[in-house]
Amino acid sequence: MDFYFPTELGEQLAFCSAAFTALAGFIMMFAPGQTFRLLGLQAQEGRPEGFGEGRSMGGFYLGFGLSAIMLAQDWIYMALGASFAMAAFARIISILSDKGSNIVNYLLLVVQIALAALPLLYVFGFIQT
């Protein structure tokens, strides 16, 4: 079984979105403390559940990204893009409702929009070559 890397530009961009998701998940899973610091979060002293949730979330991202890479199917890319689109929508709600108007939220919003757009543009045929 050979490693599959797409030949079309659109699928390569969707693949890169999946690869970035898997990489972020790997980092979140094995370095939750640094991830929390980057996001401005803090696990409560003496309560390991916070780190467990961070690792679990990282495992989900890693699994989703690797599934998209290994299966390389339009429906998987669509699910990846739709998931990041909903995450971006939730971040917009947070910025507007939770007084979360800060640079980190805006940067993460741009990242989530890009991670949503790349696979969705490919799946819906806007990027072909």
PDB file of C-alpha atoms in Angstrom:
ATOM      1  CA  MET A   1       0.000   0.000   0.000  1.00  0.00           C
ATOM      2  CA  ASP A   2       1.504   3.287  -1.112  1.00  0.00           C
ATOM      3  CA  PHE A   3       1.119   6.683   0.465  1.00  0.00           C
ATOM      4  CA  TYR A   4      -1.408   8.657  -1.553  1.00  0.00           C
ATOM      5  CA  PHE A   5      -0.722  12.311  -2.238  1.00  0.00           C
ATOM      6  CA  PRO A   6      -3.298  13.989  -4.486  1.00  0.00           C
ATOM      7  CA  THR A   7      -2.369  15.272  -7.925  1.00  0.00           C
ATOM      8  CA  GLU A   8      -5.091  17.933  -8.310  1.00  0.00           C
ATOM      9  CA  LEU A   9      -4.555  21.312  -6.653  1.00  0.00           C
ATOM     10  CA  GLY A  10      -7.985  21.353  -5.026  1.00  0.00           C
ATOM     11  CA  GLU A  11      -7.530  17.961  -3.435  1.00  0.00           C
ATOM     12  CA  GLN A  12      -4.011  18.912  -2.363  1.00  0.00           C
ATOM     13  CA  LEU A  13      -5.443  21.910  -0.487  1.00  0.00           C
ATOM     14  CA  ALA A  14      -8.083  19.703   1.154  1.00  0.00           C
ATOM     15  CA  PHE A  15      -5.325  17.224   2.021  1.00  0.00           C
ATOM     16  CA  CYS A  16      -3.285  20.058   3.591  1.00  0.00           C
ATOM     17  CA  SER A  17      -6.277  21.049   5.709  1.00  0.00           C
ATOM     18  CA  ALA A  18      -6.554  17.456   6.928  1.00  0.00           C
ATOM     19  CA  ALA A  19      -2.798  17.268   7.566  1.00  0.00           C
ATOM     20  CA  PHE A  20      -2.862  20.501   9.572  1.00  0.00           C
ATOM     21  CA  THR A  21      -5.811  19.142  11.581  1.00  0.00           C
ATOM     22  CA  ALA A  22      -3.916  15.943  12.327  1.00  0.00           C
ATOM     23  CA  LEU A  23      -0.776  17.872  13.303  1.00  0.00           C
ATOM     24  CA  ALA A  24      -2.746  20.188  15.599  1.00  0.00           C
ATOM     25  CA  GLY A  25      -4.424  17.152  17.145  1.00  0.00           C
ATOM     26  CA  PHE A  26      -1.074  15.471  17.721  1.00  0.00           C
ATOM     27  CA  ILE A  27       0.258  18.564  19.481  1.00  0.00           C
ATOM     28  CA  MET A  28      -2.922  18.944  21.541  1.00  0.00           C
ATOM     29  CA  MET A  29      -2.837  15.279  22.538  1.00  0.00           C
ATOM     30  CA  PHE A  30       0.783  15.145  23.637  1.00  0.00           C
ATOM     31  CA  ALA A  31       1.296  18.738  24.858  1.00  0.00           C
ATOM     32  CA  PRO A  32      -1.998  19.862  26.422  1.00  0.00           C
ATOM     33  CA  GLY A  33      -0.284  22.260  28.838  1.00  0.00           C
ATOM     34  CA  GLN A  34       1.388  24.204  26.051  1.00  0.00           C
ATOM     35  CA  THR A  35      -1.815  24.128  24.019  1.00  0.00           C
ATOM     36  CA  PHE A  36      -3.784  25.528  26.949  1.00  0.00           C
ATOM     37  CA  ARG A  37      -1.210  28.294  27.447  1.00  0.00           C
ATOM     38  CA  LEU A  38      -1.384  29.205  23.766  1.00  0.00           C
ATOM     39  CA  LEU A  39      -5.189  29.381  23.948  1.00  0.00           C
ATOM     40  CA  GLY A  40      -5.198  31.260  27.246  1.00  0.00           C
ATOM     41  CA  LEU A  41      -6.741  28.384  29.178  1.00  0.00           C
ATOM     42  CA  GLN A  42      -5.705  26.875  32.475  1.00  0.00           C
ATOM     43  CA  ALA A  43      -6.377  23.507  34.072  1.00  0.00           C
ATOM     44  CA  GLN A  44      -7.375  23.740  37.707  1.00  0.00           C
ATOM     45  CA  GLU A  45      -4.735  22.628  40.217  1.00  0.00           C
ATOM     46  CA  GLY A  46      -5.296  19.077  41.429  1.00  0.00           C
ATOM     47  CA  ARG A  47      -7.942  18.357  38.766  1.00  0.00           C
ATOM     48  CA  PRO A  48      -6.507  16.278  35.884  1.00  0.00           C
ATOM     49  CA  GLU A  49      -9.825  16.292  34.012  1.00  0.00           C
ATOM     50  CA  GLY A  50      -8.830  19.493  32.195  1.00  0.00           C
ATOM     51  CA  PHE A  51      -5.766  17.849  30.698  1.00  0.00           C
ATOM     52  CA  GLY A  52      -7.839  14.763  29.926  1.00  0.00           C
ATOM     53  CA  GLU A  53     -10.306  16.886  27.971  1.00  0.00           C
ATOM     54  CA  GLY A  54      -7.485  18.608  26.091  1.00  0.00           C
ATOM     55  CA  ARG A  55      -5.892  15.281  25.187  1.00  0.00           C
ATOM     56  CA  SER A  56      -9.253  13.853  24.178  1.00  0.00           C
ATOM     57  CA  MET A  57      -9.949  16.832  21.930  1.00  0.00           C
ATOM     58  CA  GLY A  58      -6.494  16.416  20.414  1.00  0.00           C
ATOM     59  CA  GLY A  59      -7.183  12.738  19.795  1.00  0.00           C
ATOM     60  CA  PHE A  60     -10.390  13.647  17.985  1.00  0.00           C
ATOM     61  CA  TYR A  61      -8.581  16.149  15.751  1.00  0.00           C
ATOM     62  CA  LEU A  62      -5.786  13.649  15.090  1.00  0.00           C
ATOM     63  CA  GLY A  63      -8.217  10.872  14.238  1.00  0.00           C
ATOM     64  CA  PHE A  64     -10.369  13.063  12.006  1.00  0.00           C
ATOM     65  CA  GLY A  65      -7.367  14.463  10.153  1.00  0.00           C
ATOM     66  CA  LEU A  66      -5.765  11.046   9.658  1.00  0.00           C
ATOM     67  CA  SER A  67      -9.072   9.555   8.500  1.00  0.00           C
ATOM     68  CA  ALA A  68      -9.392  12.270   5.874  1.00  0.00           C
ATOM     69  CA  ILE A  69      -5.806  11.676   4.752  1.00  0.00           C
ATOM     70  CA  MET A  70      -6.093   7.892   4.580  1.00  0.00           C
ATOM     71  CA  LEU A  71      -9.557   7.691   3.002  1.00  0.00           C
ATOM     72  CA  ALA A  72      -9.239  10.763   0.718  1.00  0.00           C
ATOM     73  CA  GLN A  73     -12.949  10.775  -0.113  1.00  0.00           C
ATOM     74  CA  ASP A  74     -15.113  13.775  -0.957  1.00  0.00           C
ATOM     75  CA  TRP A  75     -17.591  13.041   1.841  1.00  0.00           C
ATOM     76  CA  ILE A  76     -14.822  12.941   4.438  1.00  0.00           C
ATOM     77  CA  TYR A  77     -13.433  16.231   3.157  1.00  0.00           C
ATOM     78  CA  MET A  78     -16.945  17.670   3.258  1.00  0.00           C
ATOM     79  CA  ALA A  79     -17.368  16.553   6.866  1.00  0.00           C
ATOM     80  CA  LEU A  80     -14.005  18.107   7.752  1.00  0.00           C
ATOM     81  CA  GLY A  81     -14.896  21.400   6.084  1.00  0.00           C
ATOM     82  CA  ALA A  82     -18.392  21.493   7.572  1.00  0.00           C
ATOM     83  CA  SER A  83     -17.005  20.788  11.040  1.00  0.00           C
ATOM     84  CA  PHE A  84     -14.538  23.645  10.810  1.00  0.00           C
ATOM     85  CA  ALA A  85     -17.247  25.915   9.372  1.00  0.00           C
ATOM     86  CA  MET A  86     -19.449  25.208  12.397  1.00  0.00           C
ATOM     87  CA  ALA A  87     -16.470  25.759  14.705  1.00  0.00           C
ATOM     88  CA  ALA A  88     -15.846  29.135  13.023  1.00  0.00           C
ATOM     89  CA  PHE A  89     -19.528  30.016  13.420  1.00  0.00           C
ATOM     90  CA  ALA A  90     -19.352  29.104  17.115  1.00  0.00           C
ATOM     91  CA  ARG A  91     -16.254  31.298  17.480  1.00  0.00           C
ATOM     92  CA  ILE A  92     -18.126  34.214  15.876  1.00  0.00           C
ATOM     93  CA  ILE A  93     -20.945  33.694  18.380  1.00  0.00           C
ATOM     94  CA  SER A  94     -18.364  33.672  21.177  1.00  0.00           C
ATOM     95  CA  ILE A  95     -16.733  36.878  19.922  1.00  0.00           C
ATOM     96  CA  LEU A  96     -20.113  38.607  19.811  1.00  0.00           C
ATOM     97  CA  SER A  97     -21.731  37.138  22.924  1.00  0.00           C
ATOM     98  CA  ASP A  98     -18.923  36.390  25.377  1.00  0.00           C
ATOM     99  CA  LYS A  99     -16.945  39.616  25.008  1.00  0.00           C
ATOM    100  CA  GLY A 100     -14.232  37.542  23.340  1.00  0.00           C
ATOM    101  CA  SER A 101     -13.068  40.250  20.989  1.00  0.00           C
ATOM    102  CA  ASN A 102      -9.311  39.749  21.205  1.00  0.00           C
ATOM    103  CA  ILE A 103      -6.487  39.039  18.789  1.00  0.00           C
ATOM    104  CA  VAL A 104      -6.238  35.310  19.609  1.00  0.00           C
ATOM    105  CA  ASN A 105      -9.920  34.736  18.839  1.00  0.00           C
ATOM    106  CA  TYR A 106      -9.653  36.623  15.562  1.00  0.00           C
ATOM    107  CA  LEU A 107      -6.516  34.699  14.512  1.00  0.00           C
ATOM    108  CA  LEU A 108      -8.132  31.367  15.373  1.00  0.00           C
ATOM    109  CA  LEU A 109     -11.252  32.442  13.463  1.00  0.00           C
ATOM    110  CA  VAL A 110      -9.148  33.063  10.346  1.00  0.00           C
ATOM    111  CA  VAL A 111      -7.465  29.672  10.760  1.00  0.00           C
ATOM    112  CA  GLN A 112     -10.821  27.912  11.175  1.00  0.00           C
ATOM    113  CA  ILE A 113     -12.286  29.668   8.143  1.00  0.00           C
ATOM    114  CA  ALA A 114      -9.265  28.618   6.063  1.00  0.00           C
ATOM    115  CA  LEU A 115      -9.448  25.033   7.329  1.00  0.00           C
ATOM    116  CA  ALA A 116     -13.151  24.981   6.437  1.00  0.00           C
ATOM    117  CA  ALA A 117     -12.750  26.642   3.044  1.00  0.00           C
ATOM    118  CA  LEU A 118      -9.977  24.453   1.632  1.00  0.00           C
ATOM    119  CA  PRO A 119     -11.837  21.129   1.677  1.00  0.00           C
ATOM    120  CA  LEU A 120     -15.233  22.692   0.907  1.00  0.00           C
ATOM    121  CA  LEU A 121     -13.956  24.577  -2.126  1.00  0.00           C
ATOM    122  CA  TYR A 122     -12.520  21.330  -3.443  1.00  0.00           C
ATOM    123  CA  VAL A 123     -15.623  19.231  -2.733  1.00  0.00           C
ATOM    124  CA  PHE A 124     -17.988  21.719  -4.351  1.00  0.00           C
ATOM    125  CA  GLY A 125     -15.757  22.044  -7.424  1.00  0.00           C
ATOM    126  CA  PHE A 126     -14.503  25.607  -7.059  1.00  0.00           C
ATOM    127  CA  ILE A 127     -10.848  24.502  -7.169  1.00  0.00           C
ATOM    128  CA  GLN A 128     -10.102  21.799  -9.712  1.00  0.00           C
ATOM    129  CA  THR A 129      -6.647  22.053 -11.217  1.00  0.00           C
TER     130      THR A 129
END
